[in-house]
XYZ file of C-alpha atoms in Angstrom:
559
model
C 84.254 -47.015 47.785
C 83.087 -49.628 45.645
C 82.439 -48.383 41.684
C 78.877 -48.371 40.376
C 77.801 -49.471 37.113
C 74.917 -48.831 35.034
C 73.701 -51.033 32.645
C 71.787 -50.195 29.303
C 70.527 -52.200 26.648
C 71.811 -51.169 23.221
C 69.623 -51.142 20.071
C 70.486 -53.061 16.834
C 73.743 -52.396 15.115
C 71.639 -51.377 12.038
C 70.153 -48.711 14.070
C 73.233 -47.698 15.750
C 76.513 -45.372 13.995
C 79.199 -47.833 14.872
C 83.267 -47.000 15.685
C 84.629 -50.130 14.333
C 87.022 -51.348 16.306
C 88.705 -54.750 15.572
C 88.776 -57.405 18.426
C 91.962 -57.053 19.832
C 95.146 -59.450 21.402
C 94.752 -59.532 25.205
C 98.104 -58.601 27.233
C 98.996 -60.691 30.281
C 96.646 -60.821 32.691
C 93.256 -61.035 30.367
C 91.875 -64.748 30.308
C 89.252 -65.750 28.156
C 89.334 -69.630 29.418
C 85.514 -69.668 30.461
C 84.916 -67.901 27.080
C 84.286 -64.379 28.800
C 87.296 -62.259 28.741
C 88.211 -61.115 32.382
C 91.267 -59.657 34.103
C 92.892 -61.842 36.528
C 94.923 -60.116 39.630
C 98.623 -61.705 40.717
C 96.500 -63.675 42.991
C 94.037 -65.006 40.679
C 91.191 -63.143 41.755
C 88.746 -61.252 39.036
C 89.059 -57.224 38.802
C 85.731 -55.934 39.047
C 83.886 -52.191 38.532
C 87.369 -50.920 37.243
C 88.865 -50.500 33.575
C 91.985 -51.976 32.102
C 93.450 -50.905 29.113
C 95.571 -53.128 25.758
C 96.486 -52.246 22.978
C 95.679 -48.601 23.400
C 92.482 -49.640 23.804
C 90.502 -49.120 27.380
C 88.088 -51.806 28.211
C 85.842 -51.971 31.631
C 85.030 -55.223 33.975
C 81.782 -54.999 35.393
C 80.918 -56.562 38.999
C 81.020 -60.017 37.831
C 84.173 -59.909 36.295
C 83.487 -60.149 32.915
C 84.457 -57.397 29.994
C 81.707 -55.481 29.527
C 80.851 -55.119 25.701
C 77.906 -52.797 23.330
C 76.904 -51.114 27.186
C 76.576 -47.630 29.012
C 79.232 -47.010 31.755
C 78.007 -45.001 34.953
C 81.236 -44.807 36.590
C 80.923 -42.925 40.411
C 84.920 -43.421 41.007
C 85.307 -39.882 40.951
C 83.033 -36.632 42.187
C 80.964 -36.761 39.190
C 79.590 -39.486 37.814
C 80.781 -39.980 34.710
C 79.528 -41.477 31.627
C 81.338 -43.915 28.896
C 80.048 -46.301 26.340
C 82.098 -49.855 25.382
C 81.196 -51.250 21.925
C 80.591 -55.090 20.399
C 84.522 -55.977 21.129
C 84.329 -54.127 24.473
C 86.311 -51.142 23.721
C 85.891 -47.742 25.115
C 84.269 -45.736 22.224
C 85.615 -41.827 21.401
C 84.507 -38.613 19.431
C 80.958 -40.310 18.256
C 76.985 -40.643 18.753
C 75.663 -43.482 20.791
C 71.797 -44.224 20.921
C 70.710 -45.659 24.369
C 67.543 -47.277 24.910
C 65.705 -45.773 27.760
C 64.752 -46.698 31.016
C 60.696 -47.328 31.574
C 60.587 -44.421 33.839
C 61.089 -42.642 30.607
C 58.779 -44.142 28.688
C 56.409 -41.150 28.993
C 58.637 -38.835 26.498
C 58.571 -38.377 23.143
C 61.783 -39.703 22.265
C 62.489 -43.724 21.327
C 66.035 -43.669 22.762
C 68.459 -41.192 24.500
C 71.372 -39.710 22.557
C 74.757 -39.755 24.022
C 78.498 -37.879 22.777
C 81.451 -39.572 23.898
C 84.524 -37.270 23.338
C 88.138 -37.393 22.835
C 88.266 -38.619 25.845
C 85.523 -41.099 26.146
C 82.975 -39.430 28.497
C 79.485 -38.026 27.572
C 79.000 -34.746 27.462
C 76.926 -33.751 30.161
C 76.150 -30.382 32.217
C 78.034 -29.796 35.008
C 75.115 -26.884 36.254
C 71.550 -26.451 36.621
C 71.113 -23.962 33.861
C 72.156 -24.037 30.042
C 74.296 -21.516 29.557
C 76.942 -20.645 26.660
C 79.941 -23.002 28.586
C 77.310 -25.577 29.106
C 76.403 -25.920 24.979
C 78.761 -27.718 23.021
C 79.544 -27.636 19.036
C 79.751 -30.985 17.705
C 80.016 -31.177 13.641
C 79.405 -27.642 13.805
C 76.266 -27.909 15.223
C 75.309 -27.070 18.867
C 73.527 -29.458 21.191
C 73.129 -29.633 24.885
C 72.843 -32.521 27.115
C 71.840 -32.378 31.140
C 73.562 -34.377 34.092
C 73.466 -37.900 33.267
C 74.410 -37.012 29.219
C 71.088 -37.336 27.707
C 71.353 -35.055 24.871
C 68.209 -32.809 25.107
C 66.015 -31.453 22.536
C 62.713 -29.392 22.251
C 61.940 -26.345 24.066
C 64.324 -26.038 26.575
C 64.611 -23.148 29.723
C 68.053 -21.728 30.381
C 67.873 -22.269 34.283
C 66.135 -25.664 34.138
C 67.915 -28.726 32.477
C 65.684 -31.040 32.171
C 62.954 -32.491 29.378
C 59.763 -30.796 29.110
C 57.526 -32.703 26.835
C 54.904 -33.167 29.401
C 54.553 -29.711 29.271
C 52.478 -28.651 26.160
C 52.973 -24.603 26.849
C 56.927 -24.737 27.563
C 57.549 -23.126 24.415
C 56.158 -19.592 26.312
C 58.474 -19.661 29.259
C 61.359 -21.601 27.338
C 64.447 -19.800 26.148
C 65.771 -22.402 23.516
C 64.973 -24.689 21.190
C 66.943 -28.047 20.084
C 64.721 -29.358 17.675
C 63.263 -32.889 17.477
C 64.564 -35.951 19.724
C 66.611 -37.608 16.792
C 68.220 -34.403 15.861
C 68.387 -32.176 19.232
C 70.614 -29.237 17.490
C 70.357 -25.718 18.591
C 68.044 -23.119 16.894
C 69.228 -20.267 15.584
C 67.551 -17.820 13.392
C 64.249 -17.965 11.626
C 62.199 -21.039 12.381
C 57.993 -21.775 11.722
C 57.454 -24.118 15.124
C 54.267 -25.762 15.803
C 52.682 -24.736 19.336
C 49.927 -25.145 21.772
C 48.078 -21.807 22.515
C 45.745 -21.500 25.022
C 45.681 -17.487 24.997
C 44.384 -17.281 21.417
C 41.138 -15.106 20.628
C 37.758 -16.983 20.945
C 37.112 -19.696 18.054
C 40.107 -20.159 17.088
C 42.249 -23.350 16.979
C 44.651 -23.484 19.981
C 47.287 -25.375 17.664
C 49.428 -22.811 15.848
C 52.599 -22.268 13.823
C 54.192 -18.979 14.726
C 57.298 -18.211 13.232
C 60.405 -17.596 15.843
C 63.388 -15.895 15.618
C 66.662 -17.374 17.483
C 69.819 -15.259 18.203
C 73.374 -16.448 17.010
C 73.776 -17.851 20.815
C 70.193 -20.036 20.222
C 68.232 -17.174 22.597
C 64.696 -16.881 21.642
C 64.244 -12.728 20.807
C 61.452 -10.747 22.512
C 59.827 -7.352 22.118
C 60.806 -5.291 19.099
C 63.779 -6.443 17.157
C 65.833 -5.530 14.807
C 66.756 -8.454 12.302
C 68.553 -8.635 9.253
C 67.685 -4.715 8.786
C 64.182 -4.469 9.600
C 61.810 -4.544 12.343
C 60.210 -7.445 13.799
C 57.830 -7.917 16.911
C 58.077 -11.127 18.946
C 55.678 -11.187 22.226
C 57.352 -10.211 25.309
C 56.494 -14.024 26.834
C 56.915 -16.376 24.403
C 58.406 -14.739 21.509
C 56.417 -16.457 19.121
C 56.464 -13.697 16.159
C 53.736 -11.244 16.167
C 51.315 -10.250 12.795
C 49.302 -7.803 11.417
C 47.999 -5.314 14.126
C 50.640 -5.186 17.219
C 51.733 -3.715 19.485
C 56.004 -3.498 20.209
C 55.995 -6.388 21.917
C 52.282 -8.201 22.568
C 49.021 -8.467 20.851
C 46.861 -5.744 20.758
C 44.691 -5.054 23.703
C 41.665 -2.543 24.833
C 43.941 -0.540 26.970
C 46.246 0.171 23.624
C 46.876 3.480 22.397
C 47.298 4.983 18.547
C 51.161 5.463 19.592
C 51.717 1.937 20.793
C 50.512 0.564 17.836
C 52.500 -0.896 14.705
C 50.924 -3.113 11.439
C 53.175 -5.754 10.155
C 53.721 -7.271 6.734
C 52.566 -10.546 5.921
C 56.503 -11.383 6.337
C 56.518 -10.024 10.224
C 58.520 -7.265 9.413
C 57.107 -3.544 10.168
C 55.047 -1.272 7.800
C 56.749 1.923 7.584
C 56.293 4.832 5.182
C 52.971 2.898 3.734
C 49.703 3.068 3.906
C 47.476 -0.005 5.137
C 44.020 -0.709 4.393
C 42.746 -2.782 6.976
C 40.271 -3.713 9.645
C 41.071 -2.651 12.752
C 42.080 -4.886 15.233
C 38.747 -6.411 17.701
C 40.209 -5.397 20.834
C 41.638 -1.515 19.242
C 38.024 -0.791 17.516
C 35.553 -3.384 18.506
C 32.477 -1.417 16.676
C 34.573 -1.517 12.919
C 35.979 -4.088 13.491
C 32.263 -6.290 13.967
C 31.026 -4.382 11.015
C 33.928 -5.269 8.831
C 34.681 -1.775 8.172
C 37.973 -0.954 6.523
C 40.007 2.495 6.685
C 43.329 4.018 5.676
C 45.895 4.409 7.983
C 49.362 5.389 8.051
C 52.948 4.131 9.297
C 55.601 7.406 9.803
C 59.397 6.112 8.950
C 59.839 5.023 12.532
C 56.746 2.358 12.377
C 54.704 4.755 13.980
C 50.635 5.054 13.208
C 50.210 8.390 12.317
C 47.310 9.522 14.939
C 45.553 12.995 15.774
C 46.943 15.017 13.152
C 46.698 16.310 9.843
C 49.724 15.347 7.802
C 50.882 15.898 4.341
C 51.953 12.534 2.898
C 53.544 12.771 -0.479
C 52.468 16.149 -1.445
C 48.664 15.855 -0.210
C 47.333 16.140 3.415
C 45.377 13.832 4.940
C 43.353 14.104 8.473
C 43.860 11.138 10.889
C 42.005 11.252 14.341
C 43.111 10.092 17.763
C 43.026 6.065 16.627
C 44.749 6.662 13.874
C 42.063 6.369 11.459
C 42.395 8.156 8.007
C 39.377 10.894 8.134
C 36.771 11.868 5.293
C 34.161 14.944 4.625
C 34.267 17.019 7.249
C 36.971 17.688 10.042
C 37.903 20.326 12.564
C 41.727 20.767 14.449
C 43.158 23.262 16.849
C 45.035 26.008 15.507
C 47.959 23.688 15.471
C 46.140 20.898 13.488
C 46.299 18.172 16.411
C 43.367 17.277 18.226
C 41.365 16.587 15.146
C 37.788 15.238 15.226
C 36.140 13.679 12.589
C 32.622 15.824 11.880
C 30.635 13.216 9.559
C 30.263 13.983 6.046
C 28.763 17.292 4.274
C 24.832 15.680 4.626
C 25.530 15.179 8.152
C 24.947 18.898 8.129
C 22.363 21.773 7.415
C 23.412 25.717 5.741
C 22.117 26.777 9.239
C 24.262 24.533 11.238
C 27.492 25.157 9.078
C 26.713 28.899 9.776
C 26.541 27.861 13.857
C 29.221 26.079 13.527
C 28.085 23.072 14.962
C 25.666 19.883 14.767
C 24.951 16.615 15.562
C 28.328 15.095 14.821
C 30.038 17.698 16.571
C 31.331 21.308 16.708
C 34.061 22.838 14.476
C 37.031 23.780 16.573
C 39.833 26.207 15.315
C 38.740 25.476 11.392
C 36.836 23.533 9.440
C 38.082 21.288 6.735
C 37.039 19.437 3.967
C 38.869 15.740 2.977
C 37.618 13.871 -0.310
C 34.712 11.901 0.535
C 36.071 9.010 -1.357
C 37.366 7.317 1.328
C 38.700 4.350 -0.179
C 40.635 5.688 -3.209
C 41.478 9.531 -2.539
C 40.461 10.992 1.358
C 43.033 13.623 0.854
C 42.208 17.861 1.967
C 40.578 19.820 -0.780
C 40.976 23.601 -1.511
C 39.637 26.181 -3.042
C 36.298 26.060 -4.571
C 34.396 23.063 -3.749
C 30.571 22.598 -4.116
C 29.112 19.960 -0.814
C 25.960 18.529 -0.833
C 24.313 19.296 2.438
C 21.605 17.510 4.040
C 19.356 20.559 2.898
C 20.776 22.136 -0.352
C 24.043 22.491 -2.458
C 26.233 25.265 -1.202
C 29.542 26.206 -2.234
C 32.632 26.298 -0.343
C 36.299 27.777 -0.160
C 38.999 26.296 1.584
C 42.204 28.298 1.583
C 44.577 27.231 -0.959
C 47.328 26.843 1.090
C 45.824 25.288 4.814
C 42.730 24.383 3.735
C 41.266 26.056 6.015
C 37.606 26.924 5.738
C 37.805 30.879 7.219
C 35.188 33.074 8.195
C 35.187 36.742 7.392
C 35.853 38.634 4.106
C 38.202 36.662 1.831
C 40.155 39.216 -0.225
C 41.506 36.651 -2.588
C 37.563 35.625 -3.817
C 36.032 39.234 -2.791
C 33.665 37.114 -1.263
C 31.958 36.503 2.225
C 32.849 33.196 3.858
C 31.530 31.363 7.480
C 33.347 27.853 8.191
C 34.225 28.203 4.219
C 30.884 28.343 3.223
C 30.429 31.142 0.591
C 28.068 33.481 1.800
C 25.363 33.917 -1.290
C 21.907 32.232 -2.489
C 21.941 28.326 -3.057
C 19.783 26.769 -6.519
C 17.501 26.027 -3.570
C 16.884 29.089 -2.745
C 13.726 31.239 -3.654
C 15.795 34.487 -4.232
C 18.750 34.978 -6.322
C 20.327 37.553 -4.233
C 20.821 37.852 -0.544
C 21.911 40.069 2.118
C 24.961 38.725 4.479
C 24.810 39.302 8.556
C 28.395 38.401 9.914
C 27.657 38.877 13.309
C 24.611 36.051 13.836
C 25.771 34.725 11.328
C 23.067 34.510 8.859
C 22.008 34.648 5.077
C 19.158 36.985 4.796
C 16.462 37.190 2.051
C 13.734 39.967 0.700
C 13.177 42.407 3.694
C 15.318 41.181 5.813
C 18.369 41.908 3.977
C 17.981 45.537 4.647
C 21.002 46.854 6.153
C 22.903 44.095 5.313
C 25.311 43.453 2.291
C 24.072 42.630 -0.425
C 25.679 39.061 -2.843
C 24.468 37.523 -5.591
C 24.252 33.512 -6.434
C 28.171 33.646 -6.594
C 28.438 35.606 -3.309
C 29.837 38.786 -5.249
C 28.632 41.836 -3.638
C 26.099 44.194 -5.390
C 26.932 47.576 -5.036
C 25.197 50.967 -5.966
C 22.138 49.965 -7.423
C 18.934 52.115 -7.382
C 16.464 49.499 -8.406
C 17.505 45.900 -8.950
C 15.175 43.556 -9.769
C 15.312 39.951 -8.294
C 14.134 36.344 -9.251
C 10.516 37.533 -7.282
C 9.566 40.679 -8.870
C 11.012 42.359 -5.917
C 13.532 45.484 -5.834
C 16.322 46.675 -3.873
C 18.129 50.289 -3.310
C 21.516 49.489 -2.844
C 24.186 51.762 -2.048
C 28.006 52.133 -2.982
C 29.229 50.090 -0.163
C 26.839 47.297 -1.259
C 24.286 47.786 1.580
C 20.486 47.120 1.032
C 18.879 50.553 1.661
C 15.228 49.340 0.767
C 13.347 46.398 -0.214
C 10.094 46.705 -2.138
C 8.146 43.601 -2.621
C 6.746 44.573 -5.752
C 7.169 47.078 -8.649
C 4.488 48.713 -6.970
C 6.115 49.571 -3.899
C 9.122 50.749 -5.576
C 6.918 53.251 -8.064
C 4.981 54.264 -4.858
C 8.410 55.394 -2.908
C 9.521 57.373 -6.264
C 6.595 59.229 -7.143
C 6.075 62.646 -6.044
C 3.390 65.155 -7.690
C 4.789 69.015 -8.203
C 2.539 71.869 -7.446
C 2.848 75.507 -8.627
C 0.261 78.445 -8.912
C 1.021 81.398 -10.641
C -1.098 84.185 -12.385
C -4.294 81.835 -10.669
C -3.498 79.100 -12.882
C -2.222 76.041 -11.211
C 0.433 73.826 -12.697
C 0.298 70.020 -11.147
C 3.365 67.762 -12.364
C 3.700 63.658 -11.716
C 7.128 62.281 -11.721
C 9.104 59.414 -10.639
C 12.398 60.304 -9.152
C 15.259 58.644 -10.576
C 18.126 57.994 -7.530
C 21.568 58.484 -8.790
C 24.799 56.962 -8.114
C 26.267 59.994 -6.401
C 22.997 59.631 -4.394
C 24.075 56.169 -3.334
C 27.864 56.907 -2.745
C 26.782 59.538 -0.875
C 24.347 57.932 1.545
C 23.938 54.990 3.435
C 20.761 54.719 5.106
C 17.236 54.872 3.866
C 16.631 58.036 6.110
C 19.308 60.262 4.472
C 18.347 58.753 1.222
C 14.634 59.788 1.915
C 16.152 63.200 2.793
C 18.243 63.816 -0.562
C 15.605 62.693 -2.738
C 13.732 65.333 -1.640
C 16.285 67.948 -1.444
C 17.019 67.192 -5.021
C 13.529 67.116 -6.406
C 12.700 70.414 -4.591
C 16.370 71.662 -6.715
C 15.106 70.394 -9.610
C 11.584 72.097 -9.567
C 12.258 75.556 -7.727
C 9.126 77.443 -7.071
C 7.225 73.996 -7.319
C 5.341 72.405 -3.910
C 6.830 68.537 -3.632
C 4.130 66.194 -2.311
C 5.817 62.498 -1.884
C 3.017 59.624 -2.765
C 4.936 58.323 0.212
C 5.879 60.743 3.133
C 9.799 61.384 3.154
């Protein structure tokens, strides 16, 4: 079979990296007498498509004869078409860079002329497959390049099972598994590199150009999905790897469907948060509503990366609620008994006394406990215990959170001796017209004036009053109260209270008749001893009629 040629024209020497090689002596059978060398058979006739070597030097006749000289070599003598390059003096050249101008059905690529490697050997590198693979990338200088069939050296984003240029294609960098740099360089990435791209998948308004950093394995494979890289976390999209900022997910940007456990914030380096806090805006597609309003929260990254979501967690010393996105909680929250499935319950003025006491309002109902977190959202947020005075939408109350949960209980709190509901301490507010008030656990409900009879009986602090026979409150009223701190009686007025007491004694003897008007004075032993009004009623009169034998006791007020 006849040997095919290709023929390329060179660019300028200046623009070239040249071998050097001297001219050199012809051995018998060169002729130069038309002033072309050629290589002349026994029989005179010209060698053509073939090479001939002198001198140690191998030198190629193209179809007309004549020594080729500064020209590509396509040389089809063998399987595969192999590629050589013969410089000024028309020597083979070895071990070195050639620049080739292109063809015009090239013209449409970025590039101004094709690279070539000639090695030890002479030939061009070229691929042998139809995929770039580890064999099929070679280290020149100590840099790695690749080159595809014919021994154009490639560069740019290039796919592992398709050799071939791509610049037509301004989104190959997404489905592209390595890059090899600009046309007049062509090496292979490999690690960190800031790459200028084409997006057409980026959020609404914003500039499809974009540099996005990548990150390039030792073998020049583009990572993808979460990464670990020079001891930290990274997250490169599971597409085109381009690296991945602020809110993320492990291996894409964030979208509606994502969940508080899928969901990692990265440093302005790429690299995960961990262990940190992070106040941000959420992410438009995780929390549309905050994120239009520009509202910022707390939120918090475990060891792992992880956003710390539905649960309250103690963070260096201090607990802190977070609810189901993740979001850092204030005022008011409630949890199961297990402190998951926490729901954020507004702040203290969200709610009444009446609807702390039910347990519920507007913003919700209080689950297994209710709990109180710093309403400072932006510089504390963290549980509070023990005593804590809330403005409510109608009135200041105080509260009690356990010191060690921070819980707010219901029922009698033997550490404070006091009566709490949802950790509201059962007593009189500032608002309130009395200063005392009678406690019903089972509604629940504070009581006032005649309504706290038969109930327990606290003052402003929420201490309980016990065994007193007439106290006075803050509007001229009086309560019987006995040892167990139970209002007997209320008496709106002085009045009343002189009208129950009094009691006239009535005795005739010798026909004189003695009349007596007293006020009965109810003792403490009275009080221990009974605990409702009737019984009361009944030893008052017992005693009087004791105290004045022989005398007729007539109650102002029928006992």
């Amino acid at each position: 079979m006849k040997k095919q040629t290709k023929l390329f024209t060179t660019l300028s020497a200046a623009a070239l990296l040249t071998i050097g090689v001297s001219a050199v002596s012809m051995a018998a059978g060169w002729d130069n007498s038309t002033g072309e060398w050629r290589y002349l058979n026994n029989d005179g006739t010209e060698v053509t498509d073939a090479w001939k070597s002198a001198n140690g030097n191998w030198f190629y006749l193209n179809s007309d004869g004549v020594m080729a000289t500064n020209q590509l070599i396509e040389d089809n003598s063998n399987s595969n078409t192999r590629y050589y390059y013969v410089d000024q003096y028309g020597a083979m050249v070895k071990n070195t860079w050639k620049a080739v101008a292109m063809d015009s059905q090239d013209s449409d690529l970025d590039a101004e002329y094709w690279w070539y490697y000639f090695g030890s050997d002479g030939r061009a590198y070229t691929n042998t497959s139809s995929k770039v693979s580890s064999s099929q990338i070679k280290t020149i200088d100590g840099k790695k390049y690749t080159f595809d069939e014919q021994g154009h050296m490639l560069y740019g984003w290039i796919d592992a099972d398709n050799v071939a240029q791509q610049d037509g294609d301004e989104y190959a960098w997404k489905h592209s598994d390595y890059f090899f740099n600009g046309w007049n360089d062509g090496h292979l990435q490999t690690g960190w590199a800031q790459i200028t791209v084409t997006d057409n998948e980026v959020k609404d308004g914003e500039d499809e150009t974009q540099t996005y950093w990548f990150s390039f394995k030792n073998d020049g494979k583009k990572r993808k999905g979460r990464k670990k890289v020079n001891g930290s976390y990274y997250h490169f999209h599971y597409e085109d790897g381009h690296m991945l900022t602020d809110w993320a997910e492990a291996s894409s940007s964030v979208t509606t469907s994502t969940t508080a456990n899928e969901l990692s914030f990265l440093n302005g380096d790429g690299s995960e948060r961990k262990n940190k806090w992070v106040w941000a805006i959420p992410d438009e597609n995780y929390d549309k509503t905050d994120y239009d309003d520009d509202e910022y929260s707390w939120w918090y990254f475990n060891k792992s990366g992880s956003l710390v979501s539905d649960q309250i967690k103690k963070i260096n010393g201090k607990k802190y609620a977070f609810d189901a996105k993740g979001k850092m909680l204030k005022g008011f929250v409630t949890a199961d008994s297990d402190a998951k499935n926490v729901k954020d319950l507004g702040n203290p003025d969200d709610w009444t006394r009446a609807n702390v006491l039910a347990g519920t309002s507007s913003k919700g109902s209080v689950d297994s406990a209710l709990y109180f977190f710093s309403n400072d959202k932006e510089k504390d947020g963290s549980m509070k215990k023990g005593y804590q005075t809330l403005e409510l939408d109608d009135m200041t109350c105080q509260f009690y959170f356990n010191t060690t949960t921070g819980k707010g209980e219901t029922g009698y709190n033997t550490k404070i001796k006091k009566y709490t509901v949802n950790g509201l301490v059962m007593a009189p507010s500032n608002d309130d017209d009395y200063n005392y008030a009678g406690v019903d656990m089972s509604t629940p409900a504070i009581k006032f004036g005649a309504n706290t009879e038969g109930y327990v009986l606290v003052n402003k602090s929420g201490t309980e009053v016990k065994n007193k026979a007439k106290l006075k409150d803050s509007n001229d009223g009086y309560y019987i109260v006995d040892s167990n701190g139970t209002v007997l009686k209320y008496f709106r007025s002085e009045t009343e209270y002189d009208n129950f007491v009094e009691f006239t004694a009535t005795k005739t003897e010798n026909g004189k008749t003695t009349t007596l008007t007293k006020k009965f004075s109810i003792t403490s032993d009275m009080l221990k001893a009974n605990h409702d009004f009737a019984s009361l009623k009944t030893a008052m009169d017992t005693q009087a009629k004791a105290d004045l034998a022989g005398y007729t006791i007539t109650w102002k007020e029928a006992k």
